[in-house]
mmCIF file of C-alpha atoms in Angstrom:
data_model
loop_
_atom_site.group_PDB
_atom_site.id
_atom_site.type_symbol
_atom_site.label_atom_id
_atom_site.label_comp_id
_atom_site.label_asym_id
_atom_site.label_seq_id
_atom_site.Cartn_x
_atom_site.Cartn_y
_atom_site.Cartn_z
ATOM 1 C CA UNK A 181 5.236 1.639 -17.665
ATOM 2 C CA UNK A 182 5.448 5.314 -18.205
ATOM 3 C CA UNK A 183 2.711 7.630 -17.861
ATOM 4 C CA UNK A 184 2.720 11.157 -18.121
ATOM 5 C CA UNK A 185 0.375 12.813 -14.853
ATOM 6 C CA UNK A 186 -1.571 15.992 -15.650
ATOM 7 C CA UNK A 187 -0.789 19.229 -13.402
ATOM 8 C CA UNK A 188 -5.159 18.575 -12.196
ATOM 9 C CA UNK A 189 -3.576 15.097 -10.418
ATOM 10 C CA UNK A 190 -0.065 16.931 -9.439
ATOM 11 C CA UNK A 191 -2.028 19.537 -8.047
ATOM 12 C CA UNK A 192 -4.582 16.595 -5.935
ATOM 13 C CA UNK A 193 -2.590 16.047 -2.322
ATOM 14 C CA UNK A 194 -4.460 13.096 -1.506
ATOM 15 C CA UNK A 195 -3.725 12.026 -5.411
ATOM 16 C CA UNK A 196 -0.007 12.382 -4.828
ATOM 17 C CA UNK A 197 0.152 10.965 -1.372
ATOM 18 C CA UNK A 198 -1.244 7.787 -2.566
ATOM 19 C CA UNK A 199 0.857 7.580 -5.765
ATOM 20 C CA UNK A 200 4.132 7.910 -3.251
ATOM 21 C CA UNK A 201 2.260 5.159 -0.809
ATOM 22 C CA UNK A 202 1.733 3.028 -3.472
ATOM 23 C CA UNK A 203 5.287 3.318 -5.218
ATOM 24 C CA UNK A 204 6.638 2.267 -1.403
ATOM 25 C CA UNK A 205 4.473 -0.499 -0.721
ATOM 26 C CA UNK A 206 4.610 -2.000 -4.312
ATOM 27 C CA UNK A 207 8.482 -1.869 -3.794
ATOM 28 C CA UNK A 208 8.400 -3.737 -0.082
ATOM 29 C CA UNK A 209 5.738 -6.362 -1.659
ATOM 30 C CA UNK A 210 8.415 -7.272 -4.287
ATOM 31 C CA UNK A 211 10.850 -7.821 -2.103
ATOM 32 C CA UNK A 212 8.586 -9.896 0.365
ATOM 33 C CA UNK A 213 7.793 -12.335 -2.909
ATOM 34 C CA UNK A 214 4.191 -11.254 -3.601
ATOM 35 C CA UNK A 215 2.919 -11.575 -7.150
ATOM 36 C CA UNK A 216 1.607 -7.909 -7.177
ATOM 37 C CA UNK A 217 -0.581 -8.614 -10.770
ATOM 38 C CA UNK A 218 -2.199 -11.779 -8.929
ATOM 39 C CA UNK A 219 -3.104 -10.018 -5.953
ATOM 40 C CA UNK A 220 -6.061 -8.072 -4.579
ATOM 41 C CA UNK A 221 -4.801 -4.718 -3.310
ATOM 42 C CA UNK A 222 -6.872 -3.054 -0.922
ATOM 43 C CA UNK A 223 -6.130 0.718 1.052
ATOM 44 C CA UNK A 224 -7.328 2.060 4.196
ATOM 45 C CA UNK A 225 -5.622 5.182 6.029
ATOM 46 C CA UNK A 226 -5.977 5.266 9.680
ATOM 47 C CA UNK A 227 -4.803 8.060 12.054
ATOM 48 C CA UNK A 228 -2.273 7.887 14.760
ATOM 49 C CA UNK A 229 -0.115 10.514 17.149
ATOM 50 C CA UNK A 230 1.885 11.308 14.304
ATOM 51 C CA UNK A 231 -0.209 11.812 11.513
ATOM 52 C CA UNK A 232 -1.894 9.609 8.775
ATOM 53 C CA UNK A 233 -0.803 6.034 7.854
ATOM 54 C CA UNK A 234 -1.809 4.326 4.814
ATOM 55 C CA UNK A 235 -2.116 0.572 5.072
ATOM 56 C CA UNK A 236 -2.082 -1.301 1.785
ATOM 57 C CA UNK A 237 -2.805 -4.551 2.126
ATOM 58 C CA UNK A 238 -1.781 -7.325 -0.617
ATOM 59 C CA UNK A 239 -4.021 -10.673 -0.297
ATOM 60 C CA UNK A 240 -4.186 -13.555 -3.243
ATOM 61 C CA UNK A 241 -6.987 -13.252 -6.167
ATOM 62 C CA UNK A 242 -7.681 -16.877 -5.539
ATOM 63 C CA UNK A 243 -8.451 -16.767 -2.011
ATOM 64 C CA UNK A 244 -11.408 -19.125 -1.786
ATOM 65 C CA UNK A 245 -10.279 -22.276 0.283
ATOM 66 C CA UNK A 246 -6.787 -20.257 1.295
ATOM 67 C CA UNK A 247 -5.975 -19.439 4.892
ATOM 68 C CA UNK A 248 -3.782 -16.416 5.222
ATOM 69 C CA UNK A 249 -0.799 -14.898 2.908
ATOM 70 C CA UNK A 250 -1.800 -11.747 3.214
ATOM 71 C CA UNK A 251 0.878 -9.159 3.574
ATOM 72 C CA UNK A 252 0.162 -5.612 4.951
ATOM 73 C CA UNK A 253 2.699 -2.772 4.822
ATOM 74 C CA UNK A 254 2.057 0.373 5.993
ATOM 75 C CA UNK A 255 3.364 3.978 5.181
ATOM 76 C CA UNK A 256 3.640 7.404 6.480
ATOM 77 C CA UNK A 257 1.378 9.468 4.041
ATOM 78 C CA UNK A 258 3.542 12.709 5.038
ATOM 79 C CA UNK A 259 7.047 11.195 3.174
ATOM 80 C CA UNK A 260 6.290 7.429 1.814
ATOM 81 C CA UNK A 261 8.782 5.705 4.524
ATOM 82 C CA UNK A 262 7.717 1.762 5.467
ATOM 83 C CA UNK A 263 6.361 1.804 8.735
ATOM 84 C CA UNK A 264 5.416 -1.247 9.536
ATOM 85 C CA UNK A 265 5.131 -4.618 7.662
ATOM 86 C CA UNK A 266 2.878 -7.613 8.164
ATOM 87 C CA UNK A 267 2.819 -11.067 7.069
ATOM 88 C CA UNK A 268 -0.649 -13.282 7.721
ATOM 89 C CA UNK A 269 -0.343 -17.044 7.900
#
């Protein structure tokens, strides 16, 4: 799916941080299996010696009476590289 970004979101940091977090994470979910249109995606940054560190987390839209299967992945906001990736069971 293209979509064409106006310069108002090019020009938003945070905006273009997240689309490069996303585009990593989405891309490490695939790979790990997960179903990323039957999932509920949720985003918190969190700080750490080196900077900022997004960390998307990917859990199942049906989650009522499910333990687990979550899968976090988290990623340097300053250049989109996988920093870590977790699998819940």
């Amino acid at each position: 799916m293209a979509a064409s970004l106006t310069a108002e979101v090019l020009q938003d940091e945070m905006a273009v941080s997240l689309a490069r977090v996303m585009a990593a994470a989405n891309r490490k979910a695939r790979e790990s299996g997960i179903d990323l249109l039957n999932s509920v995606v949720s985003i918190t940054q969190r700080y750490f010696e080196g900077g900022l560190i997004w960390r998307v987390n990917y859990g199942p839209k049906d989650y009522v009476g499910r333990r687990g299967g979550d899968l976090i992945v988290e990623v340097d906001a300053t250049d989109g590289t996988i920093k870590q990736v977790l699998r819940g069971q």
